[in-house]
PDB file of C-alpha atoms in Angstrom:
ATOM      1  CA  UNK M 469       8.808  -1.564  33.327  1.00 67.00           C
ATOM      2  CA  UNK M 470      10.156   2.265  32.799  1.00 71.00           C
ATOM      3  CA  UNK M 471      12.776   2.339  29.990  1.00 74.00           C
ATOM      4  CA  UNK M 472      16.017   4.260  30.411  1.00 77.00           C
ATOM      5  CA  UNK M 473      16.337   7.230  27.891  1.00 82.00           C
ATOM      6  CA  UNK M 474      16.511   6.615  24.450  1.00 85.00           C
ATOM      7  CA  UNK M 475      20.495   6.306  23.183  1.00 88.00           C
ATOM      8  CA  UNK M 476      21.253   9.344  21.169  1.00 88.00           C
ATOM      9  CA  UNK M 477      22.313   9.164  17.313  1.00 90.00           C
ATOM     10  CA  UNK M 478      26.169   9.052  16.893  1.00 91.00           C
ATOM     11  CA  UNK M 479      27.374  12.609  16.206  1.00 93.00           C
ATOM     12  CA  UNK M 480      27.590  12.333  12.267  1.00 93.00           C
ATOM     13  CA  UNK M 481      24.398  10.682  12.051  1.00 94.00           C
ATOM     14  CA  UNK M 482      22.887  13.508  14.009  1.00 94.00           C
ATOM     15  CA  UNK M 483      24.369  16.224  11.913  1.00 95.00           C
ATOM     16  CA  UNK M 484      23.251  14.752   8.790  1.00 95.00           C
ATOM     17  CA  UNK M 485      19.750  13.943   9.888  1.00 96.00           C
ATOM     18  CA  UNK M 486      19.331  17.454  11.707  1.00 95.00           C
ATOM     19  CA  UNK M 487      20.495  19.161   8.009  1.00 96.00           C
ATOM     20  CA  UNK M 488      17.723  17.234   6.183  1.00 96.00           C
ATOM     21  CA  UNK M 489      15.136  17.706   9.060  1.00 96.00           C
ATOM     22  CA  UNK M 490      15.610  21.640   8.969  1.00 95.00           C
ATOM     23  CA  UNK M 491      14.874  21.232   5.544  1.00 95.00           C
ATOM     24  CA  UNK M 492      11.685  19.493   5.664  1.00 95.00           C
ATOM     25  CA  UNK M 493      10.472  21.548   8.678  1.00 96.00           C
ATOM     26  CA  UNK M 494      10.958  25.113   6.822  1.00 94.00           C
ATOM     27  CA  UNK M 495       8.225  23.739   4.402  1.00 94.00           C
ATOM     28  CA  UNK M 496       5.900  24.416   6.971  1.00 94.00           C
ATOM     29  CA  UNK M 497       4.251  27.636   9.041  1.00 92.00           C
ATOM     30  CA  UNK M 498       3.942  25.371  11.737  1.00 91.00           C
ATOM     31  CA  UNK M 499       6.843  23.310  12.766  1.00 91.00           C
ATOM     32  CA  UNK M 500       4.881  20.608  14.379  1.00 90.00           C
ATOM     33  CA  UNK M 501       2.987  19.752  10.733  1.00 93.00           C
ATOM     34  CA  UNK M 502       6.628  18.274  10.070  1.00 95.00           C
ATOM     35  CA  UNK M 503       6.331  15.323  11.905  1.00 96.00           C
ATOM     36  CA  UNK M 504       4.941  12.644   9.716  1.00 96.00           C
ATOM     37  CA  UNK M 505       7.854  13.684   6.644  1.00 96.00           C
ATOM     38  CA  UNK M 506      10.238  13.357   9.725  1.00 97.00           C
ATOM     39  CA  UNK M 507       9.146  10.021  11.229  1.00 97.00           C
ATOM     40  CA  UNK M 508       9.961   8.813   7.454  1.00 97.00           C
ATOM     41  CA  UNK M 509      12.981  10.706   7.530  1.00 97.00           C
ATOM     42  CA  UNK M 510      14.226   8.818  10.670  1.00 96.00           C
ATOM     43  CA  UNK M 511      12.795   5.754   9.255  1.00 96.00           C
ATOM     44  CA  UNK M 512      15.349   5.891   6.275  1.00 95.00           C
ATOM     45  CA  UNK M 513      18.013   5.932   8.862  1.00 94.00           C
ATOM     46  CA  UNK M 514      17.352   2.739  10.512  1.00 93.00           C
ATOM     47  CA  UNK M 515      14.375   1.185   8.806  1.00 94.00           C
ATOM     48  CA  UNK M 516      12.222   1.486  11.702  1.00 94.00           C
ATOM     49  CA  UNK M 517      11.055   4.527  13.932  1.00 95.00           C
ATOM     50  CA  UNK M 518      13.010   3.714  16.891  1.00 94.00           C
ATOM     51  CA  UNK M 519      13.006   5.557  20.271  1.00 94.00           C
ATOM     52  CA  UNK M 520      16.101   7.653  19.165  1.00 95.00           C
ATOM     53  CA  UNK M 521      14.222   8.535  16.424  1.00 95.00           C
ATOM     54  CA  UNK M 522      11.155   9.602  17.821  1.00 95.00           C
ATOM     55  CA  UNK M 523      13.052  11.589  20.813  1.00 94.00           C
ATOM     56  CA  UNK M 524      15.209  13.324  17.772  1.00 95.00           C
ATOM     57  CA  UNK M 525      11.743  14.227  16.289  1.00 96.00           C
ATOM     58  CA  UNK M 526      10.425  15.563  19.474  1.00 95.00           C
ATOM     59  CA  UNK M 527      13.180  17.468  20.300  1.00 95.00           C
ATOM     60  CA  UNK M 528      13.493  19.160  16.891  1.00 95.00           C
ATOM     61  CA  UNK M 529       9.975  20.144  16.526  1.00 95.00           C
ATOM     62  CA  UNK M 530       9.364  20.777  20.476  1.00 94.00           C
ATOM     63  CA  UNK M 531       6.694  18.231  21.227  1.00 94.00           C
ATOM     64  CA  UNK M 532       6.775  15.590  24.041  1.00 94.00           C
ATOM     65  CA  UNK M 533       8.132  12.253  22.986  1.00 92.00           C
ATOM     66  CA  UNK M 534       4.372  10.930  24.061  1.00 93.00           C
ATOM     67  CA  UNK M 535       2.902  13.391  21.638  1.00 95.00           C
ATOM     68  CA  UNK M 536       5.316  11.809  18.770  1.00 95.00           C
ATOM     69  CA  UNK M 537       4.807   8.160  19.727  1.00 94.00           C
ATOM     70  CA  UNK M 538       1.056   8.772  19.268  1.00 94.00           C
ATOM     71  CA  UNK M 539       1.522   9.438  16.047  1.00 94.00           C
ATOM     72  CA  UNK M 540       4.005   6.957  15.129  1.00 94.00           C
ATOM     73  CA  UNK M 541       1.928   4.217  16.880  1.00 93.00           C
ATOM     74  CA  UNK M 542      -1.352   5.310  14.908  1.00 93.00           C
ATOM     75  CA  UNK M 543       0.003   5.402  11.276  1.00 91.00           C
ATOM     76  CA  UNK M 544       0.829   1.396   9.741  1.00 87.00           C
ATOM     77  CA  UNK M 545       3.764   3.206   7.313  1.00 89.00           C
ATOM     78  CA  UNK M 546       5.868   3.780  10.343  1.00 93.00           C
ATOM     79  CA  UNK M 547       7.698   0.529  11.606  1.00 92.00           C
ATOM     80  CA  UNK M 548       8.226   0.038  15.207  1.00 90.00           C
ATOM     81  CA  UNK M 549      10.771  -2.446  14.914  1.00 91.00           C
ATOM     82  CA  UNK M 550      13.628  -3.495  12.522  1.00 91.00           C
ATOM     83  CA  UNK M 551      12.097  -5.475   9.247  1.00 91.00           C
ATOM     84  CA  UNK M 552      13.203  -6.477   5.987  1.00 93.00           C
ATOM     85  CA  UNK M 553      14.401  -4.894   2.786  1.00 94.00           C
ATOM     86  CA  UNK M 554      11.301  -5.189   1.299  1.00 96.00           C
ATOM     87  CA  UNK M 555       8.130  -4.780   2.466  1.00 95.00           C
ATOM     88  CA  UNK M 556       5.697  -7.005   0.761  1.00 96.00           C
ATOM     89  CA  UNK M 557       2.053  -6.397   1.333  1.00 95.00           C
ATOM     90  CA  UNK M 558      -1.050  -8.210   0.300  1.00 95.00           C
ATOM     91  CA  UNK M 559      -4.169  -6.350   0.135  1.00 94.00           C
ATOM     92  CA  UNK M 560      -6.792  -8.772   1.797  1.00 91.00           C
ATOM     93  CA  UNK M 561      -9.663  -6.541   1.849  1.00 90.00           C
ATOM     94  CA  UNK M 562     -12.887  -7.198   0.379  1.00 88.00           C
ATOM     95  CA  UNK M 563     -12.285  -7.020  -3.602  1.00 88.00           C
ATOM     96  CA  UNK M 564      -9.002  -8.317  -3.339  1.00 90.00           C
ATOM     97  CA  UNK M 565      -9.620 -11.170  -0.784  1.00 90.00           C
ATOM     98  CA  UNK M 566     -12.533 -12.422  -2.959  1.00 89.00           C
ATOM     99  CA  UNK M 567     -10.177 -11.900  -6.045  1.00 90.00           C
ATOM    100  CA  UNK M 568      -7.422 -14.246  -4.678  1.00 92.00           C
ATOM    101  CA  UNK M 569      -5.720 -12.042  -2.109  1.00 93.00           C
ATOM    102  CA  UNK M 570      -6.284 -14.550   0.982  1.00 93.00           C
ATOM    103  CA  UNK M 571      -5.228 -17.109  -1.190  1.00 95.00           C
ATOM    104  CA  UNK M 572      -1.940 -15.171  -2.182  1.00 96.00           C
ATOM    105  CA  UNK M 573      -1.310 -14.376   1.699  1.00 95.00           C
ATOM    106  CA  UNK M 574      -1.673 -17.739   2.695  1.00 95.00           C
ATOM    107  CA  UNK M 575       0.509 -19.145   0.353  1.00 96.00           C
ATOM    108  CA  UNK M 576       3.450 -16.538   1.213  1.00 97.00           C
ATOM    109  CA  UNK M 577       3.009 -17.176   4.749  1.00 96.00           C
ATOM    110  CA  UNK M 578       3.920 -20.939   3.961  1.00 96.00           C
ATOM    111  CA  UNK M 579       6.409 -20.427   1.374  1.00 96.00           C
ATOM    112  CA  UNK M 580       8.450 -17.670   3.259  1.00 96.00           C
ATOM    113  CA  UNK M 581       7.901 -19.299   6.716  1.00 95.00           C
ATOM    114  CA  UNK M 582       6.578 -16.195   8.813  1.00 95.00           C
ATOM    115  CA  UNK M 583       3.377 -14.859   9.704  1.00 94.00           C
ATOM    116  CA  UNK M 584       1.578 -11.373   9.672  1.00 93.00           C
ATOM    117  CA  UNK M 585       4.366  -8.646  10.045  1.00 91.00           C
ATOM    118  CA  UNK M 586       7.265 -11.063  10.618  1.00 94.00           C
ATOM    119  CA  UNK M 587      10.703 -10.595   8.689  1.00 95.00           C
ATOM    120  CA  UNK M 588      12.224 -13.859   7.145  1.00 95.00           C
ATOM    121  CA  UNK M 589      15.590 -15.036   8.648  1.00 93.00           C
ATOM    122  CA  UNK M 590      17.757 -13.743   6.002  1.00 93.00           C
ATOM    123  CA  UNK M 591      16.309 -10.335   6.781  1.00 92.00           C
ATOM    124  CA  UNK M 592      14.966  -9.696   2.886  1.00 95.00           C
ATOM    125  CA  UNK M 593      11.139  -9.672   3.410  1.00 96.00           C
ATOM    126  CA  UNK M 594       8.757  -8.702   5.595  1.00 96.00           C
ATOM    127  CA  UNK M 595       5.055  -9.807   4.758  1.00 96.00           C
ATOM    128  CA  UNK M 596       2.142  -8.064   6.072  1.00 95.00           C
ATOM    129  CA  UNK M 597      -1.558  -8.236   4.925  1.00 92.00           C
ATOM    130  CA  UNK M 598      -2.925  -4.422   4.222  1.00 90.00           C
ATOM    131  CA  UNK M 599      -5.785  -2.701   3.467  1.00 86.00           C
ATOM    132  CA  UNK M 600      -7.496  -1.020   0.332  1.00 87.00           C
ATOM    133  CA  UNK M 601      -4.670   0.559  -1.874  1.00 83.00           C
ATOM    134  CA  UNK M 602      -7.367   2.141  -4.072  1.00 81.00           C
ATOM    135  CA  UNK M 603      -6.317  -0.155  -7.064  1.00 86.00           C
ATOM    136  CA  UNK M 604      -9.431  -2.508  -6.998  1.00 86.00           C
ATOM    137  CA  UNK M 605      -9.792  -2.699 -10.737  1.00 84.00           C
ATOM    138  CA  UNK M 606      -6.284  -4.465 -10.600  1.00 89.00           C
ATOM    139  CA  UNK M 607      -7.159  -6.809  -8.140  1.00 89.00           C
ATOM    140  CA  UNK M 608      -5.808  -8.904  -6.471  1.00 93.00           C
ATOM    141  CA  UNK M 609      -2.752  -6.424  -5.559  1.00 93.00           C
ATOM    142  CA  UNK M 610       0.591  -6.865  -3.927  1.00 95.00           C
ATOM    143  CA  UNK M 611       2.910  -3.836  -2.898  1.00 94.00           C
ATOM    144  CA  UNK M 612       6.509  -3.891  -2.448  1.00 95.00           C
ATOM    145  CA  UNK M 613       7.983  -1.137  -0.826  1.00 94.00           C
ATOM    146  CA  UNK M 614       4.430   0.613  -1.836  1.00 91.00           C
ATOM    147  CA  UNK M 615       5.293   0.035  -5.317  1.00 91.00           C
ATOM    148  CA  UNK M 616       2.091  -1.688  -7.461  1.00 92.00           C
ATOM    149  CA  UNK M 617       2.289  -5.417  -8.630  1.00 93.00           C
ATOM    150  CA  UNK M 618      -1.183  -5.968 -10.098  1.00 92.00           C
ATOM    151  CA  UNK M 619      -3.096  -8.812 -11.218  1.00 92.00           C
ATOM    152  CA  UNK M 620      -1.245 -11.292  -8.789  1.00 94.00           C
ATOM    153  CA  UNK M 621      -1.990 -14.968  -8.292  1.00 94.00           C
ATOM    154  CA  UNK M 622      -0.156 -17.196  -5.816  1.00 95.00           C
ATOM    155  CA  UNK M 623       2.219 -18.483  -8.193  1.00 95.00           C
ATOM    156  CA  UNK M 624       3.187 -15.002  -9.640  1.00 95.00           C
ATOM    157  CA  UNK M 625       3.515 -13.895  -5.649  1.00 96.00           C
ATOM    158  CA  UNK M 626       5.742 -16.813  -4.991  1.00 96.00           C
ATOM    159  CA  UNK M 627       7.954 -16.182  -7.967  1.00 96.00           C
ATOM    160  CA  UNK M 628       7.963 -12.428  -6.829  1.00 96.00           C
ATOM    161  CA  UNK M 629       9.593 -12.821  -3.664  1.00 96.00           C
ATOM    162  CA  UNK M 630      11.660 -15.624  -4.791  1.00 96.00           C
ATOM    163  CA  UNK M 631      13.155 -12.981  -7.065  1.00 95.00           C
ATOM    164  CA  UNK M 632      13.466 -10.625  -4.403  1.00 95.00           C
ATOM    165  CA  UNK M 633      15.513 -12.837  -2.223  1.00 95.00           C
ATOM    166  CA  UNK M 634      17.681 -13.725  -4.884  1.00 94.00           C
ATOM    167  CA  UNK M 635      18.491  -9.907  -5.269  1.00 92.00           C
ATOM    168  CA  UNK M 636      17.342 -10.065  -8.872  1.00 92.00           C
ATOM    169  CA  UNK M 637      15.884  -6.822 -10.663  1.00 90.00           C
ATOM    170  CA  UNK M 638      12.031  -6.970 -10.331  1.00 91.00           C
ATOM    171  CA  UNK M 639       9.980  -4.389 -12.268  1.00 90.00           C
ATOM    172  CA  UNK M 640       6.430  -3.177 -10.651  1.00 92.00           C
ATOM    173  CA  UNK M 641       3.393  -3.240 -12.815  1.00 89.00           C
ATOM    174  CA  UNK M 642       3.302   0.757 -12.433  1.00 84.00           C
ATOM    175  CA  UNK M 643       5.322   3.405 -11.138  1.00 81.00           C
ATOM    176  CA  UNK M 644       9.024   4.049 -10.291  1.00 85.00           C
ATOM    177  CA  UNK M 645      11.674   1.431 -10.170  1.00 88.00           C
ATOM    178  CA  UNK M 646      11.616  -0.810  -6.913  1.00 90.00           C
ATOM    179  CA  UNK M 647      14.211   0.608  -4.598  1.00 91.00           C
ATOM    180  CA  UNK M 648      15.142  -0.446  -0.879  1.00 92.00           C
ATOM    181  CA  UNK M 649      12.406   0.201   2.097  1.00 94.00           C
ATOM    182  CA  UNK M 650      15.071   2.896   3.501  1.00 94.00           C
ATOM    183  CA  UNK M 651      15.469   4.443  -0.061  1.00 93.00           C
ATOM    184  CA  UNK M 652      11.600   4.534  -0.227  1.00 93.00           C
ATOM    185  CA  UNK M 653      10.976   6.110   3.263  1.00 95.00           C
ATOM    186  CA  UNK M 654      13.517   8.884   2.156  1.00 95.00           C
ATOM    187  CA  UNK M 655      11.729   9.556  -0.612  1.00 93.00           C
ATOM    188  CA  UNK M 656       8.045   9.543   1.534  1.00 93.00           C
ATOM    189  CA  UNK M 657      10.053  12.336   3.631  1.00 94.00           C
ATOM    190  CA  UNK M 658       9.769  14.551   0.511  1.00 93.00           C
ATOM    191  CA  UNK M 659      13.258  14.329  -1.000  1.00 93.00           C
ATOM    192  CA  UNK M 660      13.768  13.862  -4.557  1.00 89.00           C
ATOM    193  CA  UNK M 661      14.066  10.558  -6.204  1.00 85.00           C
ATOM    194  CA  UNK M 662      17.650  10.841  -7.958  1.00 82.00           C
ATOM    195  CA  UNK M 663      17.565   7.592  -9.739  1.00 83.00           C
ATOM    196  CA  UNK M 664      17.718   7.955 -13.716  1.00 81.00           C
ATOM    197  CA  UNK M 665      14.115   7.625 -15.224  1.00 77.00           C
ATOM    198  CA  UNK M 666      12.322   7.174 -11.901  1.00 78.00           C
ATOM    199  CA  UNK M 667      10.617  10.579 -11.689  1.00 74.00           C
ATOM    200  CA  UNK M 668       9.390   9.894 -15.154  1.00 75.00           C
ATOM    201  CA  UNK M 669       8.222   6.319 -14.484  1.00 75.00           C
ATOM    202  CA  UNK M 670       4.481   6.278 -13.944  1.00 69.00           C
ATOM    203  CA  UNK M 671       1.308   4.227 -14.172  1.00 68.00           C
ATOM    204  CA  UNK M 672      -2.195   5.159 -13.777  1.00 70.00           C
ATOM    205  CA  UNK M 673      -5.473   3.984 -12.544  1.00 72.00           C
ATOM    206  CA  UNK M 674      -7.724   1.531 -14.666  1.00 75.00           C
ATOM    207  CA  UNK M 675     -10.899   2.455 -16.220  1.00 75.00           C
ATOM    208  CA  UNK M 676     -13.267   1.462 -13.324  1.00 73.00           C
ATOM    209  CA  UNK M 677     -11.414   3.804 -10.837  1.00 75.00           C
ATOM    210  CA  UNK M 678     -11.484   6.548 -13.408  1.00 79.00           C
ATOM    211  CA  UNK M 679     -15.075   6.785 -14.098  1.00 78.00           C
ATOM    212  CA  UNK M 680     -15.894   9.518 -11.231  1.00 80.00           C
ATOM    213  CA  UNK M 681     -13.381  11.582 -12.862  1.00 82.00           C
ATOM    214  CA  UNK M 682     -14.456  11.184 -16.111  1.00 83.00           C
ATOM    215  CA  UNK M 683     -18.038  12.003 -15.530  1.00 85.00           C
ATOM    216  CA  UNK M 684     -16.730  15.181 -13.058  1.00 87.00           C
ATOM    217  CA  UNK M 685     -15.252  16.692 -16.439  1.00 88.00           C
ATOM    218  CA  UNK M 686     -18.150  15.982 -18.478  1.00 86.00           C
ATOM    219  CA  UNK M 687     -16.898  13.318 -20.475  1.00 82.00           C
ATOM    220  CA  UNK M 688     -18.623  10.404 -21.679  1.00 75.00           C
ATOM    221  CA  UNK M 689     -18.777   7.669 -19.265  1.00 64.00           C
ATOM    222  CA  UNK M 690     -16.753   4.426 -19.670  1.00 55.00           C
ATOM    223  CA  UNK M 691     -19.009   1.756 -21.331  1.00 58.00           C
ATOM    224  CA  UNK M 692     -20.726  -0.193 -18.364  1.00 56.00           C
ATOM    225  CA  UNK M 693     -19.225  -3.731 -17.804  1.00 51.00           C
ATOM    226  CA  UNK M 694     -22.800  -5.130 -16.749  1.00 51.00           C
ATOM    227  CA  UNK M 695     -25.746  -3.854 -18.138  1.00 49.00           C
ATOM    228  CA  UNK M 696     -28.812  -2.761 -15.786  1.00 52.00           C
ATOM    229  CA  UNK M 697     -31.003  -5.577 -15.037  1.00 50.00           C
ATOM    230  CA  UNK M 698     -33.503  -6.270 -17.852  1.00 54.00           C
ATOM    231  CA  UNK M 699     -31.135  -4.528 -20.525  1.00 56.00           C
ATOM    232  CA  UNK M 700     -28.703  -7.258 -21.073  1.00 50.00           C
ATOM    233  CA  UNK M 701     -28.845  -8.434 -24.843  1.00 50.00           C
ATOM    234  CA  UNK M 702     -30.231 -11.914 -25.537  1.00 53.00           C
ATOM    235  CA  UNK M 703     -27.727 -14.463 -25.275  1.00 52.00           C
ATOM    236  CA  UNK M 704     -24.890 -11.988 -23.990  1.00 47.00           C
ATOM    237  CA  UNK M 705     -22.606 -12.900 -21.529  1.00 47.00           C
ATOM    238  CA  UNK M 706     -22.960 -11.209 -17.759  1.00 42.00           C
ATOM    239  CA  UNK M 707     -19.417  -9.855 -18.452  1.00 43.00           C
ATOM    240  CA  UNK M 708     -18.639  -8.941 -21.359  1.00 46.00           C
ATOM    241  CA  UNK M 709     -15.177  -6.680 -21.065  1.00 45.00           C
ATOM    242  CA  UNK M 710     -15.111  -3.680 -23.840  1.00 44.00           C
ATOM    243  CA  UNK M 711     -11.745  -3.351 -25.547  1.00 43.00           C
ATOM    244  CA  UNK M 712     -10.403  -0.772 -23.441  1.00 43.00           C
ATOM    245  CA  UNK M 713     -11.155  -2.153 -20.330  1.00 43.00           C
ATOM    246  CA  UNK M 714      -8.336  -3.508 -18.032  1.00 44.00           C
ATOM    247  CA  UNK M 715      -8.440  -7.410 -17.930  1.00 46.00           C
ATOM    248  CA  UNK M 716      -8.737  -7.575 -14.283  1.00 45.00           C
ATOM    249  CA  UNK M 717     -11.804  -5.786 -14.025  1.00 41.00           C
ATOM    250  CA  UNK M 718     -14.559  -8.311 -12.838  1.00 43.00           C
ATOM    251  CA  UNK M 719     -18.419  -7.627 -12.158  1.00 42.00           C
ATOM    252  CA  UNK M 720     -20.062 -10.485 -10.217  1.00 41.00           C
ATOM    253  CA  UNK M 721     -23.427 -11.670 -11.622  1.00 40.00           C
ATOM    254  CA  UNK M 722     -26.383  -9.276 -10.669  1.00 37.00           C
ATOM    255  CA  UNK M 723     -28.388 -12.342  -9.361  1.00 39.00           C
ATOM    256  CA  UNK M 724     -29.111 -12.060  -5.553  1.00 39.00           C
ATOM    257  CA  UNK M 725     -32.570 -12.588  -3.859  1.00 41.00           C
ATOM    258  CA  UNK M 726     -33.872 -13.308  -7.512  1.00 44.00           C
ATOM    259  CA  UNK M 727     -32.186 -16.462  -7.470  1.00 45.00           C
ATOM    260  CA  UNK M 728     -33.813 -17.521  -4.071  1.00 49.00           C
ATOM    261  CA  UNK M 729     -37.136 -19.006  -4.599  1.00 53.00           C
ATOM    262  CA  UNK M 730     -37.661 -18.830  -1.163  1.00 58.00           C
ATOM    263  CA  UNK M 731     -37.240 -15.037  -0.983  1.00 52.00           C
ATOM    264  CA  UNK M 732     -37.884 -13.499  -4.115  1.00 53.00           C
ATOM    265  CA  UNK M 733     -37.265  -9.839  -4.794  1.00 49.00           C
ATOM    266  CA  UNK M 734     -39.743  -7.214  -5.336  1.00 49.00           C
ATOM    267  CA  UNK M 735     -41.143  -3.974  -3.590  1.00 47.00           C
ATOM    268  CA  UNK M 736     -40.820  -3.886   0.107  1.00 46.00           C
ATOM    269  CA  UNK M 737     -44.350  -3.181   1.497  1.00 46.00           C
ATOM    270  CA  UNK M 738     -45.239  -1.141   4.336  1.00 47.00           C
ATOM    271  CA  UNK M 739     -46.312  -3.146   7.656  1.00 48.00           C
ATOM    272  CA  UNK M 740     -49.906  -4.008   7.512  1.00 49.00           C
ATOM    273  CA  UNK M 741     -50.120  -3.905   3.685  1.00 45.00           C
TER     274      UNK M 741
END
């Protein structure tokens, strides 16, 4: 059914958001390019992108609400309804899944009593499964308000959400200290994180993620975790990590068709040969 026009922000709220929005818009030669950060800005106000927020963005950028809605519904980082103070995302993409991401997600659903994209009754946690976060060498990965919690297990992830619900301080594995979802949305809108030490906090990718960068710079590549076929030293383990390798890196044994006597590996012949 058709909906009534979205209610307007209260006058003091609009004045504050409009001042911030004009600062964001001034960064771009074309005002419509500011739409993504403006959506984060209105999300920082209500914890999600409401119809009021979308109408606000459309008005300031000279767009239709349909154009704004199309963008807000395309990107998964924009909520469409109210959620918890902490967005707990469990990566269930391929590598994290096989390393235990699916088990973590199932455990958290049972422990919190919610399903995917649902919020606990106390309003503390919204649980969701998420796609790859480009941290495969730290798999399985859980993110809280887009900060990394690496090398998780069902037990550690359960402890993590319990600490969040209890209001205790939780430190991400890498990156800035944890803050609320609304505060995170404001930072994503492009406003500085003014908490002491937050900007200085950092964390990099692991060795497996950085091999391409090292090669591009002409540096020596990181030692191979798994030797090429036929080059593994006699008696060596299939996975023998170097001292500098991150402990969560794993390589599956390279035995595929060769391990199936009914389908031996070998060169593929042309049809008729």
